[in-house]
Tab-separated table of C-alpha atoms and ligand atoms in Angstrom:
chain	number	residue	atom	x	y	z
A	781	MET	CA	36.086	12.629	-30.083
A	782	ASP	CA	37.821	10.774	-27.542
A	783	ASN	CA	35.812	8.230	-25.550
A	784	LYS	CA	35.166	10.459	-22.690
A	785	GLU	CA	33.869	13.270	-24.631
A	786	LEU	CA	31.841	11.029	-26.833
A	787	TRP	CA	30.112	9.356	-23.831
A	788	GLU	CA	29.346	12.541	-22.158
A	789	SER	CA	27.808	13.946	-25.186
A	790	VAL	CA	25.749	10.941	-25.562
A	791	LEU	CA	24.622	10.879	-21.866
A	792	ALA	CA	23.771	14.540	-22.199
A	793	GLN	CA	21.409	13.554	-25.199
A	794	ILE	CA	19.919	10.344	-23.479
A	795	GLN	CA	18.479	12.150	-20.370
A	796	PHE	CA	16.336	14.144	-22.597
A	797	HIS	CA	14.808	10.804	-23.818
A	798	ILE	CA	14.129	8.982	-20.751
A	799	SER	CA	12.966	9.839	-17.303
A	800	ARG	CA	15.572	10.749	-14.598
A	801	ALA	CA	14.927	7.642	-12.641
A	802	ASN	CA	15.700	5.530	-15.362
A	803	PHE	CA	18.646	7.440	-16.545
A	804	ALA	CA	20.193	7.124	-13.084
A	805	THR	CA	19.496	3.355	-12.937
A	806	TRP	CA	20.962	2.460	-16.228
A	807	PHE	CA	23.463	4.803	-16.960
A	808	GLN	CA	25.284	5.063	-13.874
A	809	SER	CA	28.739	3.482	-14.166
A	810	THR	CA	28.622	3.258	-17.944
A	811	GLU	CA	31.250	4.430	-20.106
A	812	VAL	CA	32.873	4.069	-23.821
A	813	PHE	CA	35.438	1.726	-23.282
A	814	SER	CA	36.791	1.613	-26.833
A	815	GLN	CA	36.018	2.720	-30.245
A	816	LYS	CA	37.115	0.600	-32.981
A	817	ASP	CA	36.214	0.912	-37.009
A	818	ASN	CA	32.450	1.381	-36.738
A	819	LYS	CA	31.801	-0.169	-33.576
A	820	VAL	CA	31.545	1.510	-29.907
A	821	ILE	CA	32.100	-0.661	-27.301
A	822	VAL	CA	30.512	0.406	-23.877
A	823	SER	CA	31.096	-0.752	-20.560
A	824	VAL	CA	28.667	-1.460	-18.049
A	825	PRO	CA	28.488	-2.433	-14.489
A	826	ASN	CA	26.931	-5.877	-14.491
A	827	ALA	CA	24.946	-8.381	-16.651
A	828	PHE	CA	21.805	-6.920	-15.773
A	829	SER	CA	22.479	-3.633	-17.073
A	830	LYS	CA	24.052	-5.383	-20.109
A	831	GLU	CA	20.775	-7.220	-21.018
A	832	TRP	CA	18.815	-4.075	-20.235
A	833	LEU	CA	20.949	-1.591	-22.319
A	834	SER	CA	21.133	-3.883	-25.270
A	835	SER	CA	17.509	-4.991	-25.334
A	836	LYS	CA	15.587	-1.402	-24.254
A	837	TYR	CA	18.098	1.274	-25.158
A	838	ASN	CA	20.265	0.020	-27.879
A	839	LYS	CA	18.415	1.679	-30.560
A	840	LEU	CA	18.481	5.094	-28.692
A	841	ILE	CA	21.924	4.896	-27.495
A	842	LEU	CA	23.142	3.808	-31.341
A	843	LYS	CA	21.072	6.859	-32.762
A	844	ILE	CA	22.584	9.461	-30.585
A	845	LEU	CA	26.167	7.824	-31.267
A	846	HIS	CA	25.438	7.769	-34.838
A	847	ASP	CA	24.320	11.429	-34.942
A	848	ALA	CA	27.492	12.346	-32.922
A	849	ASP	CA	29.674	10.465	-35.427
A	850	ASN	CA	28.092	9.214	-38.514
A	851	LYS	CA	30.746	6.450	-38.796
A	852	ILE	CA	29.334	4.516	-36.041
A	853	LYS	CA	27.323	1.807	-37.098
A	854	GLU	CA	27.290	-0.422	-34.069
A	855	VAL	CA	27.372	-0.634	-30.480
A	856	GLU	CA	28.469	-3.426	-27.930
A	857	TYR	CA	28.080	-3.798	-24.436
A	858	VAL	CA	30.968	-5.228	-22.042
A	859	ILE	CA	30.844	-5.808	-18.361
A	860	LYS	CA	33.299	-4.106	-16.336
A	861	GLN	CA	33.462	-4.112	-12.422
A	862	PRO	CA	32.312	-0.612	-10.886
A	863	GLN	CA	35.244	-0.229	-9.019
A	864	ALA	CA	37.128	0.903	-11.870
A	865	LEU	CA	34.508	3.373	-12.659
A	866	LYS	CA	33.998	5.228	-9.600
A	867	VAL	CA	35.164	8.627	-11.341
A	868	GLN	CA	32.587	8.075	-14.037
A	869	THR	CA	29.935	7.586	-11.233
A	870	SER	CA	30.233	10.885	-9.754
A	871	LYS	CA	29.961	12.531	-13.290
A	872	ILE	CA	26.735	10.960	-13.765
A	873	SER	CA	25.729	12.069	-10.619
A	874	SER	CA	25.908	15.603	-11.735
A	875	PHE	CA	23.491	15.168	-14.511
A	876	VAL	CA	21.189	13.792	-12.065
A	877	ASP	CA	19.544	15.503	-9.175
A	878	LYS	CA	20.648	13.107	-6.569
A	879	SER	CA	18.118	13.841	-3.910
A	880	ASN	CA	15.452	12.899	-6.176
A	881	ASN	CA	16.464	9.711	-7.995
A	882	ILE	CA	15.172	7.271	-5.425
A	883	GLU	CA	11.875	8.483	-4.715
A	884	GLN	CA	11.541	8.776	-8.591
A	885	LEU	CA	11.588	5.273	-9.118
A	886	ASN	CA	7.985	5.295	-7.140
A	887	PHE	CA	6.539	6.202	-10.528
A	888	GLU	CA	7.634	9.501	-10.962
A	889	GLU	CA	5.000	10.128	-14.053
A	890	PHE	CA	1.965	9.690	-11.972
A	891	LYS	CA	0.358	12.606	-10.458
A	892	ILE	CA	-2.882	12.851	-8.565
A	893	ASP	CA	-5.711	14.337	-10.310
A	894	LYS	CA	-6.929	17.298	-8.674
A	895	GLU	CA	-10.530	17.138	-9.870
A	896	THR	CA	-10.894	13.342	-8.940
A	897	ASN	CA	-8.087	12.797	-6.213
A	898	LEU	CA	-7.135	9.742	-8.279
A	899	ASN	CA	-3.772	8.450	-8.517
A	900	PRO	CA	-3.454	6.888	-11.828
A	901	ARG	CA	-0.919	4.406	-10.537
A	902	TYR	CA	-3.698	2.314	-8.845
A	903	THR	CA	-4.980	0.236	-11.704
A	904	PHE	CA	-6.557	-3.235	-12.227
A	905	ASP	CA	-3.854	-4.173	-14.344
A	906	ASN	CA	-1.239	-3.987	-11.589
A	907	PHE	CA	-3.301	-5.582	-9.041
A	908	VAL	CA	-2.540	-8.977	-8.024
A	909	VAL	CA	-5.624	-11.153	-7.564
A	910	GLY	CA	-5.505	-14.450	-5.174
A	911	SER	CA	-7.897	-16.175	-3.315
A	912	PHE	CA	-7.384	-13.439	-0.457
A	913	ASN	CA	-8.713	-10.890	-2.256
A	914	GLU	CA	-10.662	-12.276	-5.101
A	915	LEU	CA	-14.135	-11.536	-3.897
A	916	ALA	CA	-13.323	-7.721	-3.433
A	917	HIS	CA	-11.627	-7.661	-6.974
A	918	ALA	CA	-14.592	-9.475	-8.673
A	919	ALA	CA	-16.912	-6.989	-6.996
A	920	ALA	CA	-14.826	-3.920	-7.656
A	921	LEU	CA	-14.341	-4.760	-11.218
A	922	SER	CA	-17.949	-5.540	-11.873
A	923	VAL	CA	-18.854	-2.080	-10.075
A	924	SER	CA	-16.213	-0.340	-12.557
A	925	GLU	CA	-17.829	-1.688	-15.646
A	926	ASN	CA	-21.417	-0.910	-14.458
A	927	PRO	CA	-21.328	1.671	-12.101
A	928	GLY	CA	-24.326	2.203	-10.174
A	929	LEU	CA	-26.002	-0.758	-11.465
A	930	THR	CA	-24.494	-3.809	-9.846
A	931	TYR	CA	-23.519	-3.629	-6.261
A	932	ASN	CA	-24.371	-0.315	-4.425
A	933	PRO	CA	-22.909	0.506	-2.153
A	934	LEU	CA	-19.582	-1.643	-2.501
A	935	PHE	CA	-18.235	-2.050	0.921
A	936	ILE	CA	-14.394	-3.352	1.055
A	937	TYR	CA	-12.898	-4.233	4.034
A	938	GLY	CA	-9.716	-5.614	5.535
A	939	GLY	CA	-6.237	-4.779	7.551
A	940	VAL	CA	-3.771	-2.071	6.696
A	941	GLY	CA	-1.729	-2.134	3.708
A	942	LEU	CA	-3.876	-4.992	1.987
A	943	GLY	CA	-4.944	-3.086	-1.179
A	944	LYS	CA	-8.191	-1.268	-0.115
A	945	THR	CA	-7.086	1.942	-1.423
A	946	HIS	CA	-5.421	0.285	-4.604
A	947	LEU	CA	-8.658	-1.212	-5.349
A	948	LEU	CA	-11.292	1.732	-4.755
A	949	GLN	CA	-8.867	3.912	-6.781
A	950	ALA	CA	-8.577	1.367	-9.544
A	951	ILE	CA	-12.499	1.507	-9.753
A	952	GLY	CA	-12.315	5.217	-10.265
A	953	ASN	CA	-9.573	5.085	-12.859
A	954	LYS	CA	-11.290	2.422	-14.724
A	955	ILE	CA	-14.486	4.140	-14.901
A	956	ILE	CA	-12.791	7.559	-16.099
A	957	GLU	CA	-10.952	5.301	-18.586
A	958	ASN	CA	-14.425	4.018	-19.858
A	959	SER	CA	-16.067	7.284	-19.953
A	960	LYS	CA	-14.289	10.768	-19.409
A	961	LYS	CA	-17.724	12.354	-18.683
A	962	LYS	CA	-18.245	10.481	-15.493
A	963	LYS	CA	-17.801	12.766	-12.525
A	964	VAL	CA	-15.503	10.450	-9.998
A	965	LYS	CA	-14.791	11.549	-6.641
A	966	TYR	CA	-12.095	9.867	-4.362
A	967	ILE	CA	-11.864	11.097	-0.847
A	968	SER	CA	-10.499	9.994	2.496
A	969	SER	CA	-12.740	10.074	5.356
A	970	GLU	CA	-10.641	12.272	7.341
A	971	LYS	CA	-10.879	14.780	4.400
A	972	PHE	CA	-14.388	14.208	4.214
A	973	VAL	CA	-14.799	15.015	7.902
A	974	SER	CA	-12.723	18.327	7.614
A	975	ASN	CA	-14.633	19.693	4.379
A	976	ILE	CA	-18.085	18.946	6.349
A	977	VAL	CA	-16.679	20.588	9.331
A	978	ALA	CA	-15.369	23.567	7.494
A	979	ALA	CA	-18.570	24.072	5.449
A	980	ILE	CA	-20.508	24.062	8.378
A	981	ARG	CA	-18.411	26.823	9.790
A	982	ASN	CA	-18.259	28.948	6.551
A	983	HIS	CA	-22.124	28.316	6.176
A	984	SER	CA	-21.230	26.952	2.913
A	985	ILE	CA	-22.851	23.393	3.686
A	986	ASP	CA	-25.437	23.858	1.116
A	987	THR	CA	-22.920	24.415	-1.860
A	988	LEU	CA	-21.020	21.290	-0.675
A	989	LYS	CA	-24.095	19.213	-0.447
A	990	THR	CA	-24.987	20.625	-4.227
A	991	ASN	CA	-21.328	19.656	-5.541
A	992	LEU	CA	-21.700	16.176	-3.852
A	993	SER	CA	-25.089	15.403	-5.304
A	994	LEU	CA	-23.451	16.074	-8.731
A	995	ILE	CA	-21.194	13.134	-8.371
A	996	ASP	CA	-21.417	10.111	-10.406
A	997	VAL	CA	-19.151	7.987	-8.259
A	998	LEU	CA	-18.347	8.688	-4.929
A	999	ILE	CA	-15.433	6.798	-3.276
A	1000	ILE	CA	-14.728	7.013	0.531
A	1001	ASP	CA	-11.772	5.447	2.062
A	1002	ASP	CA	-11.529	4.171	5.692
A	1003	VAL	CA	-14.939	4.983	6.743
A	1004	GLN	CA	-14.116	3.699	10.463
A	1005	PHE	CA	-12.878	7.002	10.891
A	1006	LEU	CA	-16.479	8.638	10.571
A	1007	ALA	CA	-17.151	6.614	13.976
A	1008	GLY	CA	-18.347	9.188	16.636
A	1009	LYS	CA	-18.420	12.117	14.111
A	1010	ASN	CA	-22.215	12.715	14.451
A	1011	LYS	CA	-22.694	15.827	12.055
A	1012	THR	CA	-20.613	14.176	9.356
A	1013	GLN	CA	-22.417	11.333	9.567
A	1014	GLU	CA	-25.812	12.979	9.210
A	1015	GLU	CA	-24.884	14.913	6.302
A	1016	PHE	CA	-23.129	11.893	4.686
A	1017	PHE	CA	-26.492	9.963	5.323
A	1018	HIS	CA	-28.546	12.560	3.259
A	1019	THR	CA	-25.840	12.614	0.377
A	1020	PHE	CA	-25.684	8.834	0.469
A	1021	ASN	CA	-29.546	8.842	-0.188
A	1022	THR	CA	-29.448	11.553	-2.779
A	1023	LEU	CA	-26.927	9.598	-4.883
A	1024	TYR	CA	-28.119	6.317	-3.979
A	1025	GLU	CA	-31.879	7.268	-5.518
A	1026	LYS	CA	-30.052	8.619	-8.759
A	1027	ASN	CA	-28.168	5.089	-9.087
A	1028	LYS	CA	-24.990	6.946	-8.542
A	1029	GLN	CA	-22.140	4.501	-7.514
A	1030	ILE	CA	-20.912	4.679	-3.829
A	1031	VAL	CA	-17.744	2.697	-2.823
A	1032	LEU	CA	-16.423	2.566	0.615
A	1033	SER	CA	-13.650	0.886	2.360
A	1034	SER	CA	-13.151	0.332	6.217
A	1035	ASP	CA	-10.606	-1.810	8.397
A	1036	ARG	CA	-13.548	-3.630	9.357
A	1037	PRO	CA	-17.216	-4.670	8.580
A	1038	PRO	CA	-19.945	-1.848	9.363
A	1039	ASN	CA	-21.230	-3.959	12.262
A	1040	ALA	CA	-17.917	-3.545	13.696
A	1041	ILE	CA	-17.680	0.205	13.514
A	1042	PRO	CA	-18.238	1.703	16.941
A	1043	GLU	CA	-20.503	4.716	16.995
A	1044	LEU	CA	-21.991	4.654	13.449
A	1045	GLU	CA	-25.247	5.507	13.400
A	1046	GLU	CA	-27.564	2.730	13.159
A	1047	ARG	CA	-29.334	4.236	9.608
A	1048	LEU	CA	-26.000	4.675	8.183
A	1049	ARG	CA	-24.867	1.136	9.173
A	1050	SER	CA	-27.766	-0.383	7.440
A	1051	ARG	CA	-27.191	1.609	4.496
A	1052	PHE	CA	-23.568	0.326	4.383
A	1053	GLU	CA	-24.836	-3.054	4.560
A	1054	GLY	CA	-27.512	-2.577	2.062
A	1055	GLY	CA	-25.124	-3.571	-1.205
A	1056	MET	CA	-22.156	-5.905	-1.275
A	1057	ILE	CA	-19.779	-6.464	1.320
A	1058	ALA	CA	-16.378	-7.939	0.429
A	1059	ASP	CA	-13.339	-8.620	2.482
A	1060	ILE	CA	-9.634	-8.836	1.523
A	1061	SER	CA	-7.588	-10.985	3.852
A	1062	PHE	CA	-3.792	-12.068	3.781
A	1063	PRO	CA	-2.220	-13.527	0.755
A	1064	ASP	CA	-0.486	-16.732	1.008
A	1065	TYR	CA	3.055	-17.491	0.239
A	1066	GLU	CA	2.367	-18.277	-3.786
A	1067	THR	CA	0.454	-14.931	-4.230
A	1068	ARG	CA	3.152	-13.106	-1.999
A	1069	LEU	CA	5.713	-14.380	-4.500
A	1070	VAL	CA	3.804	-13.234	-7.554
A	1071	ILE	CA	3.280	-9.698	-5.997
A	1072	LEU	CA	7.050	-9.786	-5.381
A	1073	LYS	CA	7.525	-10.633	-9.044
A	1074	THR	CA	5.153	-7.785	-10.164
A	1075	LYS	CA	6.846	-5.289	-7.907
A	1076	ILE	CA	10.035	-5.818	-8.862
A	1077	GLN	CA	9.258	-5.787	-12.540
A	1078	GLU	CA	7.611	-2.476	-12.160
A	1079	ARG	CA	10.833	-1.177	-10.501
A	1080	LYS	CA	13.262	-3.025	-13.252
A	1081	LEU	CA	14.936	-4.713	-10.490
A	1082	GLU	CA	16.021	-8.559	-10.887
A	1083	LEU	CA	16.478	-10.585	-7.827
A	1084	PRO	CA	17.701	-14.286	-7.441
A	1085	ASP	CA	15.272	-16.768	-6.638
A	1086	ASP	CA	16.619	-17.482	-3.358
A	1087	VAL	CA	16.190	-13.893	-2.311
A	1088	LEU	CA	12.605	-13.656	-3.725
A	1089	ASP	CA	11.709	-17.086	-1.526
A	1090	TYR	CA	13.277	-15.524	1.648
A	1091	ILE	CA	11.054	-12.353	1.043
A	1092	ALA	CA	8.060	-14.348	0.385
A	1093	ASN	CA	8.409	-16.432	3.224
A	1094	ASN	CA	9.240	-13.772	5.869
A	1095	VAL	CA	7.719	-10.661	4.896
A	1096	LYS	CA	4.050	-11.632	5.770
A	1097	LYS	CA	2.554	-8.426	7.273
A	1098	ASN	CA	0.950	-7.065	4.375
A	1099	ILE	CA	1.572	-6.026	0.884
A	1100	ARG	CA	3.083	-2.546	1.791
A	1101	GLU	CA	5.600	-4.132	3.641
A	1102	LEU	CA	6.597	-6.404	0.621
A	1103	GLU	CA	6.933	-3.215	-1.412
A	1104	GLY	CA	8.943	-1.663	1.362
A	1105	ALA	CA	11.355	-4.799	1.409
A	1106	VAL	CA	11.575	-4.520	-2.595
A	1107	ASN	CA	12.368	-0.484	-2.249
A	1108	ARG	CA	15.004	-1.438	0.213
A	1109	LEU	CA	16.783	-3.568	-1.995
A	1110	LEU	CA	16.569	-1.578	-4.888
A	1111	ILE	CA	18.176	1.442	-2.895
A	1112	TYR	CA	20.963	-1.204	-2.108
A	1113	TYR	CA	21.164	-1.916	-5.757
A	1114	LYS	CA	21.363	1.511	-6.880
A	1115	ILE	CA	24.232	2.675	-4.467
A	1116	ASN	CA	26.161	-0.682	-4.744
A	1117	ASN	CA	25.707	-1.533	-8.452
A	1118	THR	CA	25.053	-4.890	-7.176
A	1119	ILE	CA	22.165	-7.071	-6.963
A	1120	PRO	CA	21.837	-8.176	-3.145
A	1121	ASN	CA	22.488	-11.794	-2.697
A	1122	PHE	CA	20.742	-14.050	0.139
A	1123	ASP	CA	22.995	-12.837	2.887
A	1124	SER	CA	22.669	-9.273	1.908
A	1125	ALA	CA	19.128	-9.343	1.494
A	1126	LYS	CA	18.595	-11.093	4.879
A	1127	LYS	CA	20.679	-8.456	6.668
A	1128	LEU	CA	18.673	-5.530	4.710
A	1129	LEU	CA	15.574	-6.987	5.469
A	1130	ARG	CA	15.928	-7.384	9.231
A	1131	SER	CA	13.258	-4.949	10.103
A	1132	TYR	CA	10.707	-6.285	7.871
A	1133	VAL	CA	10.813	-9.931	8.950
A	1134	PHE	CA	7.647	-10.928	10.833
A	1135	SER	CA	7.963	-12.689	13.933
A	1136	PRO	CA	4.689	-12.771	16.046
A	1137	PHE	CA	6.482	-13.757	19.333
A	1138	ASP	CA	8.596	-10.587	19.478
A	1139	ILE	CA	5.776	-8.364	18.604
A	1140	ALA	CA	2.767	-9.086	20.981
A	1141	ASN	CA	3.138	-7.636	24.210
A	1142	TYR	CA	0.762	-6.151	27.056
A	1143	LYS	CA	0.984	-2.734	25.752
A	1144	LYS	CA	0.155	-3.466	22.235
A	1145	ILE	CA	-2.683	-5.723	23.338
A	1146	ILE	CA	-4.414	-2.810	25.395
A	1147	GLU	CA	-3.676	-0.305	22.687
A	1148	ALA	CA	-4.949	-2.425	20.001
A	1149	VAL	CA	-8.332	-3.185	21.740
A	1150	ALA	CA	-8.809	0.447	23.072
A	1151	LYS	CA	-8.311	1.898	19.379
A	1152	PHE	CA	-10.464	-0.665	18.230
A	1153	TYR	CA	-13.470	-0.041	20.092
A	1154	ASN	CA	-12.847	3.725	20.219
A	1155	LEU	CA	-12.150	3.895	23.782
A	1156	THR	CA	-8.952	5.529	25.515
A	1157	GLU	CA	-6.589	3.042	27.364
A	1158	GLU	CA	-7.591	4.629	30.675
A	1159	GLU	CA	-11.324	4.047	29.943
A	1160	ILE	CA	-10.557	0.185	29.615
A	1161	PHE	CA	-9.554	0.253	33.132
A	1162	GLU	CA	-12.556	2.260	34.481
A	1163	ASP	CA	-14.375	0.734	37.218
A	1164	THR	CA	-17.586	0.647	35.426
A	1165	ARG	CA	-20.599	-1.658	34.104
A	1166	LYS	CA	-21.134	0.275	31.028
A	1167	LYS	CA	-21.576	-2.256	28.136
A	1168	GLU	CA	-19.191	-0.265	25.877
A	1169	VAL	CA	-16.473	-0.802	28.350
A	1170	VAL	CA	-17.305	-4.121	29.740
A	1171	ARG	CA	-17.031	-6.126	26.636
A	1172	PRO	CA	-13.724	-4.512	25.381
A	1173	ARG	CA	-12.202	-4.996	28.638
A	1174	GLN	CA	-13.268	-8.796	28.422
A	1175	VAL	CA	-11.542	-8.930	25.119
A	1176	ALA	CA	-8.393	-7.483	26.356
A	1177	MET	CA	-8.470	-9.991	29.210
A	1178	PHE	CA	-9.078	-12.605	26.977
A	1179	LEU	CA	-6.190	-11.831	24.509
A	1180	LEU	CA	-3.671	-11.208	27.468
A	1181	ARG	CA	-4.556	-14.853	28.383
A	1182	ARG	CA	-4.556	-16.297	24.875
A	1183	GLU	CA	-1.735	-14.496	23.330
A	1184	LEU	CA	0.564	-13.712	26.387
A	1185	LYS	CA	-0.480	-16.644	28.560
A	1186	TYR	CA	-0.987	-14.557	31.359
A	1187	SER	CA	-2.119	-16.009	34.518
A	1188	PHE	CA	-5.492	-15.099	36.002
A	1189	PRO	CA	-4.200	-13.288	38.963
A	1190	ALA	CA	-1.839	-11.484	36.806
A	1191	ILE	CA	-4.528	-10.447	34.649
A	1192	ALA	CA	-6.546	-9.397	37.536
A	1193	ARG	CA	-3.590	-7.030	38.845
A	1194	LYS	CA	-3.484	-5.328	35.604
A	1195	PHE	CA	-7.092	-4.386	35.969
A	1196	GLY	CA	-6.764	-2.736	39.271
A	1197	GLY	CA	-6.616	-5.875	41.554
A	1198	LYS	CA	-10.064	-7.216	40.861
A	1199	ASP	CA	-10.847	-10.461	41.983
A	1200	HIS	CA	-9.102	-13.189	39.789
A	1201	THR	CA	-12.513	-14.676	39.301
A	1202	THR	CA	-13.442	-11.840	37.230
A	1203	ALA	CA	-10.798	-12.500	35.002
A	1204	ILE	CA	-11.589	-16.327	34.795
A	1205	TYR	CA	-15.070	-15.194	33.767
A	1206	ALA	CA	-14.196	-12.834	31.358
A	1207	CYS	CA	-11.807	-15.230	29.398
A	1208	ARG	CA	-14.304	-17.918	29.358
A	1209	LYS	CA	-17.145	-15.734	28.182
A	1210	ILE	CA	-15.211	-14.618	25.392
A	1211	SER	CA	-13.498	-17.848	24.545
A	1212	GLN	CA	-16.862	-19.888	24.347
A	1213	GLU	CA	-18.382	-17.000	21.933
A	1214	PHE	CA	-15.128	-16.843	20.056
A	1215	GLU	CA	-15.461	-20.444	19.191
A	1216	GLY	CA	-18.427	-19.749	16.765
A	1217	ASN	CA	-18.202	-17.950	13.679
A	1218	ASN	CA	-19.835	-14.613	14.634
A	1219	LYS	CA	-19.175	-10.877	15.078
A	1220	LEU	CA	-16.981	-11.401	18.197
A	1221	THR	CA	-14.643	-13.752	16.207
A	1222	GLU	CA	-14.523	-11.303	13.370
A	1223	GLU	CA	-13.754	-8.328	15.716
A	1224	ILE	CA	-11.102	-10.485	17.794
A	1225	ASN	CA	-9.396	-11.482	14.450
A	1226	LEU	CA	-9.141	-8.035	13.354
A	1227	ILE	CA	-7.810	-6.917	16.568
A	1228	LYS	CA	-5.247	-9.671	16.550
A	1229	GLN	CA	-4.038	-8.563	12.897
A	1230	ARG	CA	-3.235	-4.935	14.557
A	1231	ILE	CA	-1.495	-6.444	17.510
A	1232	TYR	CA	0.653	-8.310	15.238
A	1233	SER	CA	1.218	-5.866	12.455
A	1234	GLY	CA	2.622	-3.324	15.157
B	2688	ADP	P1	-4.675	-0.281	2.340
B	2688	ADP	O1	-5.422	0.938	1.668
B	2688	ADP	O2	-5.413	-1.540	2.518
B	2688	ADP	O3	-4.020	0.035	3.709
B	2688	ADP	P2	-3.113	-0.116	-0.170
B	2688	ADP	O4	-4.084	-0.063	-1.171
B	2688	ADP	O5	-2.588	1.234	0.190
B	2688	ADP	O6	-3.633	-0.670	1.131
B	2688	ADP	O7	-2.011	-1.003	-0.318
B	2688	ADP	C1	-0.494	-0.995	0.003
B	2688	ADP	C2	0.492	-1.082	-1.192
B	2688	ADP	O8	0.399	-2.453	-1.667
B	2688	ADP	C3	0.122	-0.027	-2.211
B	2688	ADP	O9	1.268	0.317	-2.685
B	2688	ADP	C4	-0.525	-1.028	-3.225
B	2688	ADP	O10	-0.449	-0.711	-4.481
B	2688	ADP	C5	0.118	-2.187	-2.918
B	2688	ADP	N1	-0.982	-3.477	-3.242
B	2688	ADP	C6	-1.878	-3.868	-2.358
B	2688	ADP	N2	-2.755	-4.711	-2.906
B	2688	ADP	C7	-1.989	-5.290	-4.006
B	2688	ADP	C8	-2.202	-6.060	-4.856
B	2688	ADP	N3	-3.125	-7.188	-4.921
B	2688	ADP	N4	-1.362	-6.203	-6.248
B	2688	ADP	C9	-0.376	-5.279	-6.247
B	2688	ADP	N5	-0.086	-4.245	-5.179
B	2688	ADP	C10	-0.912	-4.302	-4.102
B	2689	MG	MG1	-5.816	2.660	2.519
C-alpha cells in the first residue's frame, strides 16, 4: 500500500473507535509521511497534535497500522506545516459530518435523561469551587449526600451564568449515582408553570399532583419566574408541603433571594426561607483562571499563558461568557490548525471583553429596574403613588444619578418633567438606605449586575 492508501484505511478504522469530535480534532491534517523498514512516520500539523497523538492514540494507531500491514512495528510523529496538507484536510472532512463537528465538542456523549431531565454533564467533579460559590457548593454537596435530611429546602441564588443550574443538576446527578432508586426530577420554573396550566386545562391536575408527590428530590430552577403566577404558586405550595412532610428534598434556584421576588405569596416565601439560603457571587481573577484551565482541558485545547491571563483579566461577566470565549478560540483552532496567540485571541474575543463604561446606559437601567420589579417600562413612568411603582421609580432615579451621573433636572425631565426636588428626594432617600446592609442594597446590587451584564 502506498502512503496515501495506508493512511486512508487507518483513518477509516479509527473513526469507529473514537468520537467524531475527537476524530475531527486530532486527525485533521495528518498523513503518512513515509514508511521505512518497520516504521511509519506520520506527519501532524503542530506540536500539540504530536503530543496528543503520541500520548493518547499511539496504541490505537499502531494496532490499526499493524493490522493493515503486520510488518509495521513502530510509529513516529513529525510536525509538518498545514499548508502543505490542504488536500488531505478536505479528504478528512469527507469522513466527518462537517456541520456537526464543532457543536459535538460540547460533550457529544451527554444526553438529557427523559425521566429526570438531568444532563449528566453537570457534575460536582467539573464544578470549580472558590470563595464566590463555596457556601452554595458545600450546601449542595451536603444535600446530595443526605437528601431530605440536612437543608430543606435548599435555595441557591445568584446572577446569570454563574453556575446555579450546574449546581442544581449536580445534586440530582449525584443522588442518582448514589442510589438509582431515588426518583429525582429537575424542572425549570417555566416548564413547571406550563405543566400546571396544561393540567388545569385538561382536568388532570390531580394526576399531576399525585406524580409530583411521588418524587424523592424535586429540583426547580429559576423560581423567580413564578412571580405573579398565582395558580401555580398555590399548587406548588401544596406539593411543597406534601414533599416536605415526607422528608423529601426540595432544591430551588433564583436570580435573587426569596424576599426580593415580587408577587410571591407570603406563605411560599416563608417556605423558601425555611431551609438554607446560599448565594453565588462573582469569581475573582484566580478562580477565573482555574475555571478557564478546567474548560480548556475538557475541550482538549491548550492555550499559552498570556492568552489565559488575558481572558481571565477581561472576560468577567460570568462563567458562561468564559466558556463562550474558550469555544470561540477552539473554533479558531479547529479551522486554522493553529493555537491562537495573544494578538489573535485579543481580536477574537473583542465581544466578550467586559467594560462597564460602554455598557450602562439609560435604556438598560430602566429596562433592568422594570424587569427586576416585574413592571413594564411604561409603568415606572406612571404618575401614581402606588408603593409597587414609587419604590422602583426611586431606584431608577438613584441609578441614573449614581451610574450615569445624570443631573437632577435631567432625571426630572426623564420622569415627565417633575419638579427636580422629587429627583433629589428620591436619590437621597435611596442612597441613605443603600448604605446599610439590607434588602435594598441587595436588590440594587442585583439590578446593577443585570445592567452591566447586558
Ligand atoms: P446559571 O444557571 O446560574 O445561569 P449555569 O449553571 O447555566 O448558570 O452556568 C453557566 C455555564 O458555566 C455552564 O456551562 C456551567 O457548566 C458553567 N459553570 C458555572 N459555574 C461553574 C463552576 N463553578 N465550575 C465550572 N463550570 C461552571
Ligand atoms: Mg440556570
